[in-house]
Amino acid sequence: MVWNKIECAKREDIESLQLKRLQETLKRVYALTPFYKKKFDELKILPEDIKSLEDIQKLPFTKKQDLRDHYPFGLFTVPMSQVVRIHSSSGTTGKPTVVGYTAADMDVWNEVMARVYTMAGVTAGDVVHNGYGYGLFTGGLGFHEAAQKIGATVVPASGGFTDRQLMLMRDFGATVLAATPSFALHLAEIAKKSGPNYRDEYKLKCGLFGAEPVSDGLKKEVSEAWGIDYHETYGLSEIIGPGVSSSCKYSKLLHINEDHFYPEIIDPKTGEVLGEGERGELVITTLTKQALPIIRYRTGDITSLTYEPCKCGRTTVRMESIVGRADDMLIVNGVNVYPSQVEHVIANTEGVTLNYQIVADKKGFLDKLEILVEISDEVISDNIKELENIKKELQHSLLNNLYINANVKLVEPRTIERSMGKAVRVVDKRSEK
Ligand SMILES: [Zn+2]
């Protein structure tokens, strides 16, 4: 089932709607946000200069720092009397980023989240156990209101209190679990204690998982631990919260609600727009936001787009699951290397731990890559043959899956340099030379 027929619209209809909404948004930010007016004036661009969707490439980017610099409400385009909700990201350093919503923005948010639920087959009659954190974080309330909108029963469980959550899931007959994948796995670990048939005590049929980057291996683990369909959701508070995109029953790729959010993929180093299928940083322009419209927001997330139609009947552009963060990207002999992808390969190899370090260095004119990986405690470090096999397997997987030609060096447990308790992931010695 499809929530809104716009999700199945013809490409030309979507694009003409996007262009109309983009032009309205540009007029709005130019007239109402001194920050954007200044940026447009510097580039000698007026909103009416944007005559096609391609013209969006002439516009400046917005970065997370721009939101911080205008803390708390400096980028809002409506008076506070029209703002009905505030959310904010956790600021680990300095000020958090603050976002606001008008009543119309709340309608859009609930609309796109209703699509997310419908895409996963959730309808009236379902019981949604919402394990996302309630509060300033957009997860909890984002999943909450739309569950009500589609007529489902929502249990606002929030995070923590694992035993009690499991009891509620059993007693209230939860059919849908909305949570971060790591929390879903944690719940399963505890549930397993009641015996091998623990799944029979629950009525779960699917899960809506998001808010953290996840490898395919972990998705499979969550899906198997609960015996449910895994649906991925993607979003960020700067754009709206959860509801930017999500996966359907037929594909692992995530349908973007592109009548509200216009996506582009750029080369994170040069800012150049990349083509369909090419991996780069996701940039999003909001097309309907009232309180906080954002132009070409650099999400920092690495993905790619495809316009291929999907079996589910939706025609919206799809993105692949986030493969890494732009900040972490290394370019080695012209190949983009994301630590998260290397981590994925290591996670699928027996005998090693996820404590690793990627060291990039120069050898003559060429880059060379060495990956240090701590072996697990169970591996005997003087079993040369076993170590050699692990090393070969890792090098082989890196080359075949990621086209990375690296020298893998296995090291003793707990020997890689730690910072704040975590292994230092990337050391780039090339910049020192
Ligand atoms: Zn689909």
Coordinates of C-alpha atoms and ligand atoms in Angstrom, one line a residue:
M1 CA 0.0 0.0 0.0
V2 CA 1.1 3.5 -0.7
W3 CA 0.2 6.4 1.6
N4 CA 0.2 9.2 -0.9
K5 CA -0.1 8.8 -4.7
I6 CA 2.6 11.5 -5.2
E7 CA 5.1 8.7 -4.3
C8 CA 4.2 7.0 -7.6
A9 CA 4.1 10.2 -9.7
K10 CA 5.7 10.5 -13.1
R11 CA 9.2 11.9 -13.0
E12 CA 8.3 15.1 -14.9
D13 CA 5.4 15.8 -12.5
I14 CA 7.7 15.3 -9.5
E15 CA 10.3 17.6 -11.1
S16 CA 7.9 20.4 -11.9
L17 CA 6.6 20.3 -8.4
Q18 CA 10.1 20.4 -7.0
L19 CA 11.0 23.3 -9.1
K20 CA 7.9 25.3 -8.1
R21 CA 8.6 24.6 -4.4
L22 CA 12.3 25.3 -4.7
Q23 CA 11.6 28.7 -6.2
E24 CA 9.1 29.5 -3.5
T25 CA 11.6 28.4 -0.8
L26 CA 14.4 30.6 -2.4
K27 CA 12.1 33.7 -2.4
R28 CA 11.3 33.0 1.3
V29 CA 14.9 32.6 2.5
Y30 CA 16.1 35.5 0.5
A31 CA 13.5 37.8 1.9
L32 CA 13.5 36.6 5.5
T33 CA 17.0 35.2 6.4
P34 CA 19.8 37.8 6.4
F35 CA 22.3 34.8 6.4
Y36 CA 21.0 33.6 3.0
K37 CA 20.5 37.1 1.6
K38 CA 24.2 37.9 2.3
K39 CA 25.3 34.6 0.7
F40 CA 23.2 35.0 -2.4
D41 CA 24.3 38.6 -2.8
E42 CA 28.0 37.6 -2.5
L43 CA 27.4 35.2 -5.4
K44 CA 25.3 37.7 -7.3
I45 CA 22.3 35.3 -7.4
L46 CA 18.7 36.2 -7.1
P47 CA 16.0 33.7 -6.4
E48 CA 14.5 34.3 -9.9
D49 CA 17.8 33.3 -11.5
I50 CA 17.0 29.7 -10.6
K51 CA 15.0 28.6 -13.6
S52 CA 15.6 24.8 -13.6
L53 CA 16.5 22.1 -11.0
E54 CA 20.1 22.0 -12.4
D55 CA 20.4 25.7 -11.5
I56 CA 20.4 24.6 -7.8
Q57 CA 24.1 24.0 -8.3
K58 CA 24.7 27.7 -8.4
L59 CA 23.5 28.1 -4.8
P60 CA 25.7 28.0 -1.8
F61 CA 25.9 25.1 0.7
T62 CA 24.7 25.3 4.3
K63 CA 26.7 23.5 6.9
K64 CA 26.0 22.4 10.5
Q65 CA 28.3 25.1 11.7
D66 CA 26.0 27.7 10.1
L67 CA 23.2 26.5 12.4
R68 CA 25.5 26.7 15.4
D69 CA 26.7 30.2 14.4
H70 CA 23.0 31.4 14.4
Y71 CA 22.1 29.7 17.7
P72 CA 19.4 29.4 18.7
F73 CA 16.8 30.9 16.3
G74 CA 18.9 33.0 13.9
L75 CA 17.9 31.0 10.7
F76 CA 14.2 30.8 11.4
T77 CA 12.0 32.6 8.9
V78 CA 8.9 32.9 11.1
P79 CA 8.3 34.8 14.3
M80 CA 8.4 32.6 17.4
S81 CA 4.6 33.0 17.8
Q82 CA 4.3 30.7 14.8
V83 CA 6.7 28.1 16.0
V84 CA 4.9 25.2 17.7
R85 CA 7.8 22.8 18.4
I86 CA 11.5 23.0 19.1
H87 CA 14.0 20.1 18.8
S88 CA 17.7 20.1 19.1
S89 CA 20.7 17.8 18.5
S90 CA 22.9 16.8 21.3
G91 CA 25.9 19.2 21.2
T92 CA 28.9 17.1 22.3
T93 CA 31.0 20.2 22.0
G94 CA 29.7 23.8 22.4
K95 CA 26.2 24.8 21.5
P96 CA 23.6 22.3 20.1
T97 CA 21.9 22.9 16.7
V98 CA 18.3 24.0 17.2
V99 CA 15.4 23.4 14.8
G100 CA 11.9 24.7 14.9
Y101 CA 8.5 23.7 13.3
T102 CA 5.4 25.6 12.4
A103 CA 2.0 23.8 12.5
A104 CA 2.4 23.3 8.7
D105 CA 5.9 21.8 9.2
M106 CA 4.4 19.4 11.8
D107 CA 1.9 18.3 9.2
V108 CA 4.6 17.6 6.6
W109 CA 6.6 15.7 9.2
N110 CA 3.6 13.5 10.1
E111 CA 2.8 13.0 6.5
V112 CA 6.3 11.7 5.5
M113 CA 6.4 9.5 8.6
A114 CA 3.0 8.1 7.7
R115 CA 4.6 7.2 4.4
V116 CA 7.4 5.5 6.2
Y117 CA 5.0 3.4 8.3
T118 CA 2.9 2.5 5.3
M119 CA 6.0 1.5 3.3
A120 CA 6.7 -1.1 6.0
G121 CA 3.2 -2.4 5.9
V122 CA 2.1 -0.8 9.2
T123 CA -1.6 0.0 9.4
A124 CA -4.4 0.7 11.8
G125 CA -4.6 -2.3 14.1
D126 CA -0.8 -2.5 14.6
V127 CA 0.8 -1.9 18.0
V128 CA 3.9 0.2 17.6
H129 CA 6.4 -0.2 20.5
N130 CA 8.4 3.1 20.2
G131 CA 11.8 2.6 21.8
Y132 CA 13.3 5.8 20.3
G133 CA 14.3 8.4 22.9
Y134 CA 11.6 11.0 23.7
G135 CA 12.7 14.5 24.3
L136 CA 14.8 17.0 22.3
F137 CA 16.0 14.2 20.0
T138 CA 13.6 14.0 17.0
G139 CA 13.3 10.2 17.1
G140 CA 10.8 9.5 19.8
L141 CA 8.2 12.2 18.9
G142 CA 8.8 11.8 15.2
F143 CA 7.7 8.1 15.3
H144 CA 5.0 8.8 17.8
E145 CA 2.7 11.2 16.1
A146 CA 2.6 9.6 12.7
A147 CA 1.8 6.2 14.3
Q148 CA -1.3 7.9 15.7
K149 CA -2.0 9.5 12.3
I150 CA -2.2 6.1 10.5
G151 CA -4.4 4.8 13.2
A152 CA -2.0 2.4 14.9
T153 CA -1.6 2.1 18.7
V154 CA 1.6 3.7 19.9
V155 CA 3.4 2.7 23.1
P156 CA 5.7 5.6 24.0
A157 CA 8.3 3.3 25.7
S158 CA 11.4 5.5 25.0
G159 CA 14.8 4.1 25.8
G160 CA 16.2 2.2 28.8
F161 CA 14.4 -0.2 31.3
T162 CA 15.0 -3.2 29.1
D163 CA 13.2 -5.8 31.2
R164 CA 10.1 -3.6 31.6
Q165 CA 10.1 -2.8 27.8
L166 CA 10.1 -6.6 27.0
M167 CA 7.2 -7.1 29.4
L168 CA 5.2 -4.3 27.7
M169 CA 6.0 -5.7 24.3
R170 CA 4.7 -9.1 25.3
D171 CA 1.7 -7.9 27.3
F172 CA 0.5 -5.2 24.9
G173 CA 1.1 -7.4 21.8
A174 CA 3.6 -5.1 20.0
T175 CA 3.6 -5.9 16.3
V176 CA 6.1 -3.2 15.3
L177 CA 9.3 -2.2 16.9
A178 CA 10.7 1.3 16.3
A179 CA 14.1 1.7 17.8
T180 CA 17.8 2.1 17.0
P181 CA 19.2 -1.2 15.7
S182 CA 21.6 -1.5 18.6
F183 CA 18.8 -1.1 21.1
A184 CA 16.7 -3.7 19.2
L185 CA 19.7 -6.1 19.5
H186 CA 20.1 -5.3 23.1
L187 CA 16.4 -6.1 23.7
A188 CA 16.9 -9.4 21.9
E189 CA 19.9 -10.4 24.0
I190 CA 17.9 -10.0 27.2
A191 CA 14.8 -11.7 25.6
K192 CA 16.9 -14.7 24.7
K193 CA 17.5 -15.5 28.4
S194 CA 13.9 -16.9 28.6
G195 CA 14.9 -19.8 26.4
P196 CA 15.3 -20.8 22.7
N197 CA 11.7 -20.2 21.8
Y198 CA 11.6 -16.6 23.2
R199 CA 10.4 -15.3 19.8
D200 CA 7.0 -17.1 20.3
E201 CA 6.2 -14.8 23.3
Y202 CA 6.1 -11.8 21.0
K203 CA 3.9 -10.8 18.0
L204 CA 6.5 -8.7 16.2
K205 CA 6.3 -8.7 12.4
C206 CA 8.6 -5.8 11.5
G207 CA 10.9 -3.1 12.8
L208 CA 11.6 0.4 11.8
F209 CA 15.3 1.0 12.5
G210 CA 17.4 4.1 12.0
A211 CA 19.4 6.9 13.7
E212 CA 22.7 5.1 13.4
P213 CA 24.8 3.8 10.5
V214 CA 24.5 0.0 10.3
S215 CA 26.4 -2.7 8.4
D216 CA 24.4 -5.4 6.4
G217 CA 25.7 -7.9 9.0
L218 CA 24.1 -6.1 11.9
K219 CA 20.8 -5.7 10.0
K220 CA 20.7 -9.4 9.4
E221 CA 21.4 -10.0 13.0
V222 CA 18.6 -7.8 14.2
S223 CA 16.2 -9.2 11.7
E224 CA 17.1 -12.8 12.7
A225 CA 17.2 -12.2 16.4
W226 CA 13.5 -11.1 16.3
G227 CA 12.4 -13.0 13.2
I228 CA 11.1 -9.8 11.6
D229 CA 11.4 -7.7 8.4
Y230 CA 14.0 -5.0 8.7
H231 CA 13.0 -1.6 7.4
E232 CA 15.6 1.1 7.5
T233 CA 14.7 4.8 8.0
Y234 CA 16.9 7.8 7.5
G235 CA 16.6 11.4 8.6
L236 CA 18.2 14.3 10.4
S237 CA 16.8 17.0 12.6
E238 CA 18.3 19.8 10.4
I239 CA 16.0 18.6 7.6
I240 CA 13.0 17.4 9.6
G241 CA 13.9 14.4 11.8
P242 CA 13.2 10.8 10.8
G243 CA 11.1 10.7 7.6
V244 CA 13.6 11.9 4.9
S245 CA 13.7 8.4 3.4
S246 CA 13.0 4.7 4.2
S247 CA 13.1 1.3 2.7
C248 CA 10.0 -0.6 1.3
K249 CA 9.3 -4.4 1.2
Y250 CA 11.1 -5.0 -2.1
S251 CA 14.4 -3.2 -1.8
K252 CA 17.1 -2.3 0.7
L253 CA 17.4 1.1 -0.9
L254 CA 15.6 4.0 0.8
H255 CA 12.9 5.9 -1.0
I256 CA 13.4 9.7 -0.5
N257 CA 10.3 11.8 0.0
E258 CA 11.6 14.0 -2.8
D259 CA 8.5 16.2 -3.1
H260 CA 9.6 17.7 0.3
F261 CA 13.4 17.1 0.3
Y262 CA 15.5 17.6 -2.8
P263 CA 18.6 15.4 -2.8
E264 CA 22.0 15.8 -4.6
I265 CA 25.2 13.9 -4.3
I266 CA 28.5 15.9 -4.3
D267 CA 32.2 15.1 -4.2
P268 CA 32.9 16.0 -0.5
K269 CA 36.3 17.4 -1.4
T270 CA 35.4 19.6 -4.4
G271 CA 31.6 20.2 -4.0
E272 CA 31.1 19.1 -7.6
V273 CA 27.7 17.4 -8.2
L274 CA 28.0 13.7 -9.1
G275 CA 25.9 11.6 -11.3
E276 CA 23.4 8.8 -10.7
G277 CA 25.0 5.8 -9.0
E278 CA 28.2 7.7 -7.9
R279 CA 29.0 7.7 -4.3
G280 CA 29.5 11.0 -2.5
E281 CA 28.1 13.3 0.2
L282 CA 24.3 13.7 0.4
V283 CA 23.1 17.3 0.2
I284 CA 19.5 18.1 0.8
T285 CA 17.4 21.2 0.2
T286 CA 14.1 21.4 2.0
L287 CA 11.2 22.3 -0.4
T288 CA 8.3 22.9 1.9
K289 CA 9.7 23.8 5.3
Q290 CA 8.3 27.0 6.8
A291 CA 10.1 27.7 10.1
L292 CA 13.6 26.6 9.0
P293 CA 14.0 26.2 5.3
I294 CA 17.6 25.0 4.5
I295 CA 19.4 25.3 1.1
R296 CA 21.8 22.6 0.0
Y297 CA 22.5 21.2 3.5
R298 CA 25.7 19.1 3.7
T299 CA 24.6 16.1 5.7
G300 CA 28.2 14.6 5.9
D301 CA 26.7 11.2 5.0
I302 CA 28.0 9.2 2.1
T303 CA 25.6 7.5 -0.2
S304 CA 24.5 7.3 -3.9
L305 CA 21.1 7.8 -5.7
T306 CA 19.2 5.7 -8.2
Y307 CA 16.2 6.8 -10.2
E308 CA 15.4 3.2 -11.3
P309 CA 11.7 2.4 -10.7
C310 CA 11.1 0.1 -7.7
K311 CA 9.0 -3.1 -7.7
C312 CA 6.7 -1.6 -5.0
G313 CA 5.4 0.9 -7.6
R314 CA 6.9 4.0 -6.1
T315 CA 8.9 6.2 -8.5
T316 CA 10.7 8.3 -5.9
V317 CA 14.5 8.4 -6.1
R318 CA 16.2 5.9 -3.8
M319 CA 19.4 6.2 -1.8
E320 CA 21.6 3.4 -0.6
S321 CA 22.1 2.9 3.2
I322 CA 24.7 5.3 4.5
V323 CA 28.2 3.9 3.8
G324 CA 30.2 6.4 5.9
R325 CA 30.9 9.9 6.9
A326 CA 32.5 12.5 4.6
D327 CA 34.7 13.7 7.4
D328 CA 36.3 10.2 7.6
M329 CA 37.0 9.7 3.9
L330 CA 40.5 9.0 2.8
I331 CA 41.6 9.1 -0.8
V332 CA 44.2 6.4 -1.5
N333 CA 45.7 6.3 -5.0
G334 CA 42.5 7.8 -6.3
V335 CA 40.2 5.4 -4.5
N336 CA 37.8 6.7 -1.9
V337 CA 38.2 4.7 1.4
Y338 CA 35.7 4.9 4.1
P339 CA 36.7 3.5 7.5
S340 CA 33.1 2.2 8.0
Q341 CA 33.5 0.0 5.0
V342 CA 36.8 -1.3 6.2
E343 CA 35.2 -1.9 9.6
H344 CA 32.4 -3.9 7.8
V345 CA 35.0 -6.2 6.2
I346 CA 36.8 -6.7 9.6
A347 CA 33.5 -7.4 11.3
N348 CA 32.9 -10.3 8.9
T349 CA 36.2 -11.9 9.5
E350 CA 36.8 -14.5 12.2
G351 CA 39.7 -14.2 14.7
V352 CA 40.0 -10.4 14.7
T353 CA 38.4 -7.6 16.8
L354 CA 37.0 -4.2 15.7
N355 CA 40.0 -2.5 17.2
Y356 CA 41.8 -1.4 14.0
Q357 CA 43.8 1.5 12.6
I358 CA 44.1 2.6 9.0
V359 CA 47.5 4.1 8.3
A360 CA 48.0 6.0 5.0
D361 CA 51.6 6.8 4.0
K362 CA 53.6 7.6 0.9
K363 CA 56.0 5.3 -0.9
G364 CA 57.7 7.3 -3.6
F365 CA 54.8 9.0 -5.5
L366 CA 52.3 6.3 -4.6
D367 CA 50.1 6.1 -1.5
K368 CA 50.3 3.0 0.6
L369 CA 47.9 1.7 3.0
E370 CA 48.5 -0.4 6.1
I371 CA 45.7 -1.7 8.3
L372 CA 46.5 -2.7 11.8
V373 CA 44.0 -5.1 13.3
E374 CA 44.0 -6.5 16.8
I375 CA 43.5 -10.3 16.9
S376 CA 40.9 -11.6 19.4
D377 CA 41.9 -13.2 22.7
E378 CA 41.0 -16.7 21.4
V379 CA 43.6 -16.6 18.6
I380 CA 47.0 -17.9 19.7
S381 CA 49.5 -15.3 18.6
D382 CA 52.3 -17.8 17.8
N383 CA 50.2 -19.9 15.5
I384 CA 51.8 -18.5 12.4
K385 CA 49.7 -20.5 10.0
E386 CA 46.4 -19.3 11.5
L387 CA 47.6 -15.7 11.5
E388 CA 48.7 -15.9 7.9
N389 CA 45.3 -17.2 6.9
I390 CA 43.5 -14.4 8.7
K391 CA 45.7 -11.9 7.1
K392 CA 45.2 -13.3 3.6
E393 CA 41.4 -13.4 4.1
L394 CA 41.3 -9.8 5.2
Q395 CA 43.5 -8.6 2.3
H396 CA 41.5 -10.6 -0.1
S397 CA 38.1 -9.2 1.1
L398 CA 39.4 -5.6 1.1
L399 CA 40.6 -5.9 -2.5
N400 CA 37.5 -7.7 -3.7
N401 CA 34.9 -5.7 -1.9
L402 CA 36.4 -2.3 -1.7
Y403 CA 39.2 -2.3 -4.3
I404 CA 41.6 -1.4 -1.6
N405 CA 45.1 -2.8 -1.9
A406 CA 46.3 -2.8 1.7
N407 CA 48.9 -4.5 3.8
V408 CA 47.2 -6.0 6.8
K409 CA 49.2 -6.3 10.0
L410 CA 47.8 -8.3 12.8
V411 CA 48.7 -7.1 16.2
E412 CA 48.2 -8.3 19.8
P413 CA 45.0 -7.5 21.6
R414 CA 44.9 -4.0 23.3
T415 CA 48.1 -2.7 21.5
I416 CA 46.6 -0.1 19.2
E417 CA 46.8 3.5 20.4
R418 CA 43.6 4.5 22.3
S419 CA 42.0 7.9 22.5
M420 CA 39.2 8.3 25.1
G421 CA 39.0 4.5 25.4
K422 CA 38.6 3.9 21.6
A423 CA 41.2 2.8 19.1
V424 CA 42.4 5.7 16.9
R425 CA 40.9 4.7 13.5
V426 CA 42.8 6.7 11.0
V427 CA 46.4 8.0 10.9
D428 CA 47.3 9.9 7.7
K429 CA 51.1 10.3 7.6
R430 CA 51.0 11.8 4.1
S431 CA 50.0 15.2 5.3
E432 CA 53.1 15.3 7.5
K433 CA 55.4 15.0 4.5
Ligands
ZN1 ZN 10.1 0.4 -3.2

